[in-house]
mmCIF file of C-alpha atoms and ligand atoms in Angstrom:
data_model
loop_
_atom_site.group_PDB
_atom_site.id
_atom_site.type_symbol
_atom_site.label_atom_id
_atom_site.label_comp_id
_atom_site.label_asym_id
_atom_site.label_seq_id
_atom_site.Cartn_x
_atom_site.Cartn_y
_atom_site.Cartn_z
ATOM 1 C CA UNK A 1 81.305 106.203 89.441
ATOM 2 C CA UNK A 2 84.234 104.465 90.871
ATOM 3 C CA UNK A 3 88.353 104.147 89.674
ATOM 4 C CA UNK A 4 89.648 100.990 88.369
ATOM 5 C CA UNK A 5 91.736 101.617 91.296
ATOM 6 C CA UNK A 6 88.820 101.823 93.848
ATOM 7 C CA UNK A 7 87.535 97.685 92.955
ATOM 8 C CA UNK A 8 88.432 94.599 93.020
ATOM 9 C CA UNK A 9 87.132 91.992 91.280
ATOM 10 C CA UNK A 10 86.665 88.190 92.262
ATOM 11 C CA UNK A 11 85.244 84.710 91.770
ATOM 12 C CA UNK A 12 82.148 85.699 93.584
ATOM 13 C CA UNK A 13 81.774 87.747 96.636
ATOM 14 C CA UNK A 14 82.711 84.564 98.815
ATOM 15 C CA UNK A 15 86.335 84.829 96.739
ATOM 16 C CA UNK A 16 85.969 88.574 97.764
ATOM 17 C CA UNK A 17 85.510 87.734 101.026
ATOM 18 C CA UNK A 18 88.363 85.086 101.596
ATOM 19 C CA UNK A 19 90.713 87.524 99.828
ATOM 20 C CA UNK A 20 89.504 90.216 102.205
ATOM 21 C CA UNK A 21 89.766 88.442 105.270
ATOM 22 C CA UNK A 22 93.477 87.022 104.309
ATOM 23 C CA UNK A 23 94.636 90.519 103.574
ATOM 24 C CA UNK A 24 93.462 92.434 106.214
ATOM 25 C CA UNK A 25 92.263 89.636 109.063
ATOM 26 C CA UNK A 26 95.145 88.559 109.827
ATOM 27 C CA UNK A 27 96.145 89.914 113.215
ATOM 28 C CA UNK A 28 95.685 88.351 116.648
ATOM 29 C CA UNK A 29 92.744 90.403 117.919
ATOM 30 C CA UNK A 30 89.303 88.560 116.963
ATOM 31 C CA UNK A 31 87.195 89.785 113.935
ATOM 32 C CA UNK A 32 83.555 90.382 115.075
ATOM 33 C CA UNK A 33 80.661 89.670 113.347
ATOM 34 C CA UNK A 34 76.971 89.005 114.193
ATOM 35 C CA UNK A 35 75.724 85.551 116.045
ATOM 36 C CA UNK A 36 73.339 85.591 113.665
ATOM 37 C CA UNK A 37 74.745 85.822 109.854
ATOM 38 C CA UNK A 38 75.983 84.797 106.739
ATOM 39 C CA UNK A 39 77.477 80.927 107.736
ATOM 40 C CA UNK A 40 80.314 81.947 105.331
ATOM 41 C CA UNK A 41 82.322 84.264 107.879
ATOM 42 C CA UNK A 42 83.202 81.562 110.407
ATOM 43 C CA UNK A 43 83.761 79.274 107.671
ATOM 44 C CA UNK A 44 86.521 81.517 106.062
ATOM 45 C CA UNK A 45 87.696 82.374 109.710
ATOM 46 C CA UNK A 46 88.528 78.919 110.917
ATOM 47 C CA UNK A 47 90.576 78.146 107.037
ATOM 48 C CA UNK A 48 92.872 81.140 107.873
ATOM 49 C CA UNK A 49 92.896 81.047 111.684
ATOM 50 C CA UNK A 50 91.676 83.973 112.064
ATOM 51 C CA UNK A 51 89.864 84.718 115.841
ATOM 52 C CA UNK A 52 86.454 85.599 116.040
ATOM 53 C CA UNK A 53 83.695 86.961 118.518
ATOM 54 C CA UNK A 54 79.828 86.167 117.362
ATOM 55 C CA UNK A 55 78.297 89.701 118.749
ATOM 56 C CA UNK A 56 74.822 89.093 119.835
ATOM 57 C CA UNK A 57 71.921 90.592 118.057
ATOM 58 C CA UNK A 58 69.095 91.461 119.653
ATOM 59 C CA UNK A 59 65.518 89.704 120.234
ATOM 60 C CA UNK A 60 64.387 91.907 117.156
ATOM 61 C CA UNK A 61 68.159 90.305 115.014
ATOM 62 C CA UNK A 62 69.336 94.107 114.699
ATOM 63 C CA UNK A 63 72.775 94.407 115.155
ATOM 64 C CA UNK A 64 73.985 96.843 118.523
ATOM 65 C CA UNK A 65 76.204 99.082 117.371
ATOM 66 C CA UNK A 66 77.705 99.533 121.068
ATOM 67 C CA UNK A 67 78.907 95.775 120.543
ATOM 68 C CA UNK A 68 81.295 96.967 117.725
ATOM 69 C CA UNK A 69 82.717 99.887 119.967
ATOM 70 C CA UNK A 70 85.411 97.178 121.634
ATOM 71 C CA UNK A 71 89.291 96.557 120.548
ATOM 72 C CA UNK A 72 89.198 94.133 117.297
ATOM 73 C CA UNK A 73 91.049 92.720 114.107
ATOM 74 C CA UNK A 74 88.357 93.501 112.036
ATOM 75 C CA UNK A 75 84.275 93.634 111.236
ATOM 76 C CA UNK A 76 82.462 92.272 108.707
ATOM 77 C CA UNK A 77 78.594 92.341 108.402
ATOM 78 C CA UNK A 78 76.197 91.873 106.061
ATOM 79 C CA UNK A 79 73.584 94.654 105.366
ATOM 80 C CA UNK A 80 70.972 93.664 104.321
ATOM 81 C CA UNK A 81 71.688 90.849 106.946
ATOM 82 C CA UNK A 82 71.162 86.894 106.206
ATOM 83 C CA UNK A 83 69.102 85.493 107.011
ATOM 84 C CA UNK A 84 67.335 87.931 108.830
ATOM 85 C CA UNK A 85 66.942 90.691 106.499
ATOM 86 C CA UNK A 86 67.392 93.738 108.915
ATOM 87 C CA UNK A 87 68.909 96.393 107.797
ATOM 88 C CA UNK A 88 71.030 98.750 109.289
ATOM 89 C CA UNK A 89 70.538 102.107 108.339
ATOM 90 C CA UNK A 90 73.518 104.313 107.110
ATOM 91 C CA UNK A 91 74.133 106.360 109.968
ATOM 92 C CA UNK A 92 74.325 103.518 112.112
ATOM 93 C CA UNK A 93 76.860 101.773 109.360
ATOM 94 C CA UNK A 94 78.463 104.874 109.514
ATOM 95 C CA UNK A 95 79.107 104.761 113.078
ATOM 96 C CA UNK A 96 80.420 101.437 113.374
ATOM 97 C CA UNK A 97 83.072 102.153 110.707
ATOM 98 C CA UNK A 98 83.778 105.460 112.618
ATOM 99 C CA UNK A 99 84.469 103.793 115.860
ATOM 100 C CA UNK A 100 86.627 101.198 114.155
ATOM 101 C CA UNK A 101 89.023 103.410 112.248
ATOM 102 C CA UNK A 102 92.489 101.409 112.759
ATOM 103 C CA UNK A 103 90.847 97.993 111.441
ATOM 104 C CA UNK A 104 88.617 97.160 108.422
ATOM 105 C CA UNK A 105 85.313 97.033 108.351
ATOM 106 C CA UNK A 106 83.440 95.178 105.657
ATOM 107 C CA UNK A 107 79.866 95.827 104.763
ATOM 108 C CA UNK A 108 78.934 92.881 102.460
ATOM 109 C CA UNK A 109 75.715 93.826 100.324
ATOM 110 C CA UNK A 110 74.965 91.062 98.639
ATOM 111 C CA UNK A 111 71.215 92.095 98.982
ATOM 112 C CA UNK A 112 71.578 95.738 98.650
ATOM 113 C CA UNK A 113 69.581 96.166 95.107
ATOM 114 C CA UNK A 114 66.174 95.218 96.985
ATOM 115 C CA UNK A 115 65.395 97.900 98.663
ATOM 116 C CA UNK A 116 68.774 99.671 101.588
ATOM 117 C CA UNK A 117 70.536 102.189 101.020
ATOM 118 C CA UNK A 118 74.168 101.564 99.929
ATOM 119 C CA UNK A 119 77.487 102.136 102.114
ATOM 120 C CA UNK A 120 79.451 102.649 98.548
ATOM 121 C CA UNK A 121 79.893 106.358 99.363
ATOM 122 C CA UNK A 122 80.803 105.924 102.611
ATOM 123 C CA UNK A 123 84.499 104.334 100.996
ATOM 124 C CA UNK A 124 85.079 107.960 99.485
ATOM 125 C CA UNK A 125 84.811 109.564 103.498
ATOM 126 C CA UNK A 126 86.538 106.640 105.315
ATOM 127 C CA UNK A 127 89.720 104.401 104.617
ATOM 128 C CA UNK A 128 89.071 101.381 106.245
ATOM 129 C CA UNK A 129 85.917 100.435 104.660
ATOM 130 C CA UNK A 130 85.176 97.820 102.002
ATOM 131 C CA UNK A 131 81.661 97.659 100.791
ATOM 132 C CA UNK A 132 81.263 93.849 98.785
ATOM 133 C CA UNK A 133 78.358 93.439 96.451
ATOM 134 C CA UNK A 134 77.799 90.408 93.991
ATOM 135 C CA UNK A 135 76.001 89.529 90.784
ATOM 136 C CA UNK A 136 74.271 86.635 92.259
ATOM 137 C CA UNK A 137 71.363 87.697 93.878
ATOM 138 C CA UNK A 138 69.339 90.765 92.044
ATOM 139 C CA UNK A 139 70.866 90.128 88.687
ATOM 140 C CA UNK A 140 70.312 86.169 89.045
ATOM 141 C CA UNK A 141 74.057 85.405 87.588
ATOM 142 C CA UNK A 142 75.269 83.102 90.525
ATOM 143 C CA UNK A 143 76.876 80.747 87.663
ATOM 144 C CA UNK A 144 78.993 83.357 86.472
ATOM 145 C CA UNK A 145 80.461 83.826 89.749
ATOM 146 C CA UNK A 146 81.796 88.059 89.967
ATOM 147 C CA UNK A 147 81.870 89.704 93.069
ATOM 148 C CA UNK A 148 83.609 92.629 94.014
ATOM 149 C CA UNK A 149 84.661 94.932 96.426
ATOM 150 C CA UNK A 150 85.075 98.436 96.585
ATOM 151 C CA UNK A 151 87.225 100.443 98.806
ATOM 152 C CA UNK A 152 89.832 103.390 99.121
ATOM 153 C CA UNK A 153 92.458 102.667 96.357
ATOM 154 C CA UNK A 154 95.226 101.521 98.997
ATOM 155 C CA UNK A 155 93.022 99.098 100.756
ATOM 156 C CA UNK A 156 92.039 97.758 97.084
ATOM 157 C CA UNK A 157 96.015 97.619 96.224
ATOM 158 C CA UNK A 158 96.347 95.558 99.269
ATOM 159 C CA UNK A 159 94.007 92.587 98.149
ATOM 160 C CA UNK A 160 95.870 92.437 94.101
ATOM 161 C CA UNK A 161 98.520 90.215 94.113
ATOM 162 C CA UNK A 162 100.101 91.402 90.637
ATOM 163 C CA UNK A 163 101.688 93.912 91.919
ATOM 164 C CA UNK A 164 103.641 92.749 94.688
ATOM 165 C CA UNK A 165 104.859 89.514 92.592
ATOM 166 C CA UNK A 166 106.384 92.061 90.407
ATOM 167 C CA UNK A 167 107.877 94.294 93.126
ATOM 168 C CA UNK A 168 109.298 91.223 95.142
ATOM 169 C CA UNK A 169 110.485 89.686 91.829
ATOM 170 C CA UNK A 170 112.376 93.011 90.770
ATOM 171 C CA UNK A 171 114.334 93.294 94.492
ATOM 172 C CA UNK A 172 114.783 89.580 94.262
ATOM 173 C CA UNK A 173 116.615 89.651 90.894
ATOM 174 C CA UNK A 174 119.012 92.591 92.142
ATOM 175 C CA UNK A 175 120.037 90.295 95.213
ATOM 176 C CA UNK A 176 120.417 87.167 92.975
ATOM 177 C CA UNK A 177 122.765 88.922 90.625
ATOM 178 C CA UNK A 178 124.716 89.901 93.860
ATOM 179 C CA UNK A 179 125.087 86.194 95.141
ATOM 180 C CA UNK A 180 126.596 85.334 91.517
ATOM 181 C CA UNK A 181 123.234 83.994 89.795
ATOM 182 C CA UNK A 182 123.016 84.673 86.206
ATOM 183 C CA UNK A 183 119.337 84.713 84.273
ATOM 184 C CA UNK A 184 117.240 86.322 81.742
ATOM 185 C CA UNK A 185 115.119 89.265 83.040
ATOM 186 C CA UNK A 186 111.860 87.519 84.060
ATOM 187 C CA UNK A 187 108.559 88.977 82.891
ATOM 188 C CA UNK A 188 106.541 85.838 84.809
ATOM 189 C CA UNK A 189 106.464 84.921 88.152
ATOM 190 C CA UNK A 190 109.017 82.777 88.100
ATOM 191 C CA UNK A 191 113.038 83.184 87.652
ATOM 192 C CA UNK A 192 115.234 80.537 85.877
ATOM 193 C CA UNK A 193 118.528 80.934 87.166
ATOM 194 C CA UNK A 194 121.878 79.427 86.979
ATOM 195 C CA UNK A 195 124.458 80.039 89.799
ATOM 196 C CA UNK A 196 128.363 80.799 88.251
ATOM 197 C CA UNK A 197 130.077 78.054 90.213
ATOM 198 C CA UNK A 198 127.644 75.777 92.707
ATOM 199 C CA UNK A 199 125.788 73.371 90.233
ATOM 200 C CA UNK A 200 122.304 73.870 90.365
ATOM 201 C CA UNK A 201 121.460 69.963 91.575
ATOM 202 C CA UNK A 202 123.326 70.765 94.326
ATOM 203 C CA UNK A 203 121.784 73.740 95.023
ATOM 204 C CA UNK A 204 118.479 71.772 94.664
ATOM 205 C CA UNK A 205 118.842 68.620 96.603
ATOM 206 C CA UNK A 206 120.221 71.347 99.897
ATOM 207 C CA UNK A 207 117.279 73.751 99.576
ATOM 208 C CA UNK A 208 115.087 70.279 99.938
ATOM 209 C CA UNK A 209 116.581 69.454 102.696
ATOM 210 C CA UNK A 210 116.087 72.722 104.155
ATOM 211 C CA UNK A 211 112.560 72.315 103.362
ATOM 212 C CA UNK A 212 112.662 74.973 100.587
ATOM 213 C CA UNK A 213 111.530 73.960 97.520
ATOM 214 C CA UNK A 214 112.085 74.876 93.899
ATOM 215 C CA UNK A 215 112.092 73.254 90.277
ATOM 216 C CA UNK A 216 114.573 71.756 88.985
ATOM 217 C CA UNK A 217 114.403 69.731 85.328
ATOM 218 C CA UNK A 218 117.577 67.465 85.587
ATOM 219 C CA UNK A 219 117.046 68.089 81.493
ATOM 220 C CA UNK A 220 119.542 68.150 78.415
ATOM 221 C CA UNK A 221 120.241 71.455 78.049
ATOM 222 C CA UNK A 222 118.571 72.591 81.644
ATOM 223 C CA UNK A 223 120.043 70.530 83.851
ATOM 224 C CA UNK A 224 122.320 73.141 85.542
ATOM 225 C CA UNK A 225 118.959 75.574 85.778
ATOM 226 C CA UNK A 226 116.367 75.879 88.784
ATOM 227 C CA UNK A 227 113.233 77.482 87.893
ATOM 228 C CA UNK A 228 112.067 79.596 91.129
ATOM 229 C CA UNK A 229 108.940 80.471 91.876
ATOM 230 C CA UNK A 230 108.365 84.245 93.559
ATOM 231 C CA UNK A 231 106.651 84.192 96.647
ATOM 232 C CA UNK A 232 106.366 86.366 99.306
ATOM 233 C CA UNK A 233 109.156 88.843 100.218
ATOM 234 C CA UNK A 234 109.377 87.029 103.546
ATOM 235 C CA UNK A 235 109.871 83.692 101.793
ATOM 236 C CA UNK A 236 112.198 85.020 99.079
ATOM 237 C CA UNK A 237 114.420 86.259 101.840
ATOM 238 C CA UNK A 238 114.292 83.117 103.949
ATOM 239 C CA UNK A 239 115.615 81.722 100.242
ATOM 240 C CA UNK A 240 117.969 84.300 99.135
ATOM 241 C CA UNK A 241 119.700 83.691 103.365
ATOM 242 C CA UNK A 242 119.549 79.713 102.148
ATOM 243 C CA UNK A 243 121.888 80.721 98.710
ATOM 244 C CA UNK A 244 124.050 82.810 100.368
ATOM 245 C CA UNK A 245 125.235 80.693 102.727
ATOM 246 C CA UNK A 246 125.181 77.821 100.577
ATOM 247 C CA UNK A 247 126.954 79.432 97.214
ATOM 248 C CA UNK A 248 129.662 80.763 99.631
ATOM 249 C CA UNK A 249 131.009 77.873 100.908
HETATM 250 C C1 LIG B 301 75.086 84.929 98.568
HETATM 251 C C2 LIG B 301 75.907 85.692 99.498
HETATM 252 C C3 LIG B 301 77.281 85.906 99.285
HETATM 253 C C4 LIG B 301 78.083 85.275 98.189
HETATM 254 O O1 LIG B 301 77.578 85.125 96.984
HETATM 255 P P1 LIG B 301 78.518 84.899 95.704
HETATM 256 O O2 LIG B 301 77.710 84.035 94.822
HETATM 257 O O3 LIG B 301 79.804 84.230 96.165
HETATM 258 O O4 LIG B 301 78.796 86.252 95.167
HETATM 259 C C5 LIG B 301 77.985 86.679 100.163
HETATM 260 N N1 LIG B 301 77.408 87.226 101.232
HETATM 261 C C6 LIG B 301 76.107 87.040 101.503
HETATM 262 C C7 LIG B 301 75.522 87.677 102.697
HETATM 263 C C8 LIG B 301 75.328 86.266 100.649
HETATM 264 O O5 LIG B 301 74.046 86.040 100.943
#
């Protein structure tokens, strides 16, 4: 019942997860999540830096809402919880995502299909909530690793990739072209480019030694080409600053 638009897709929920915490924890306020949980969440945490606060569940391992109430960078639970099993019933889901409307709030359901109720529908109501499920546990396909996440279409555009290659690679041809770079329109994620005056070793060996690196073949044929790689618009500008200064002189 959902849009193409409305999931995302991944190498098992723990991809899901990683790619959810990159794109949205990535802030300086710590993410909460449960003392008691899936071991994953810390695990993913301390890769990205991300800060995190274990909230405290209670002698019975349910989860205090009230605990969720304070300034964040982000939730994630899982509901069903692990190892515990407690769930959370929706309203109480509900309430936690309403008191944390200007950060994301991630409801992993990895156990969902044995017996709670769903947050899915809950992503149609509220923006900022990604519900993560996974073919691993009631439909036994942990080898074939798909996970997936669903969410409001913009938080779901947010985690693709695709998408912004191509937008930063479009802007970054434009700009190249300005600085006097001549290449083929690039369908890949890559541009091979040749600049009309400044010999492309040149350019090479001074981007290296500005610590930014891109291919170069030193090939018949190629050998006045760099291949470059798009990456992200903050990168391609430090880049693009690099040429400019460097074709000009
Ligand atoms: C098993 C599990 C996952 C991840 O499983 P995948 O095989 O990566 O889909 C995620 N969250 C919880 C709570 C799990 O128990």
């Amino acid at each position: 019942g959902f849009n193409k638009e409305e999931v995302f897709v991944g190498v098992g929920s723990d991809d899901v997860l990683a790619v959810a915490f990159m794109t949205f924890f990535n802030g300086k306020k710590p993410i909460f999540f449960p003392d008691i949980t899936y071991s994953f969440y810390p695990v993913w945490a301390e890769l990205f830096g991300i800060p995190y606060e274990k909230k405290v569940v209670n002698a019975a391992f349910e989860i205090q809402k009230e605990d969720y109430y304070a300034e964040n960078g982000g939730v994630v639970f899982p509901n069903p919880n692990a190892p515990t099993g407690a769930f959370l019933s929706l309203d109480v889901v509900e309430d936690i995502i309403k008191h944390n409307q200007n950060v994301v709030v991630i409801v992993d359901e990895a156990y969902i299909d044995f017996g709670g109720d769903t947050a899915k529908e809950l992503t149609r109501k509220y923006d900022n909530v990604l519900v993560v499920q996974t073919y691993s546990k009631s439909r036994s396909l942990a080898g074939l690793r798909i996970g997936y996440a669903i969410g409001n279409k913009e938080l779901i555009k947010a985690m693709k990739t695709r998408k912004k290659i191509i937008e930063t690679r479009e802007w970054f041809q434009i700009e190249m072209r300005k600085i006097g770079f001549n290449f083929a329109d690039s369908k890949a994620n890559f541009i091979f480019a040749t600049h009309e005056r400044v010999p492309a070793k040149e350019i090479f060996e001074a981007a290296k030694k500005a610590k930014i690196y891109v291919r170069y073949f030193g090939q018949p044929r190629i050998d006045n080409y760099l291949r470059i790689t798009i990456g992200t618009r903050k990168e391609m500008e430090t880049l693009l600053d690099f040429l400019k200064e460097f074709t000009a002189q």
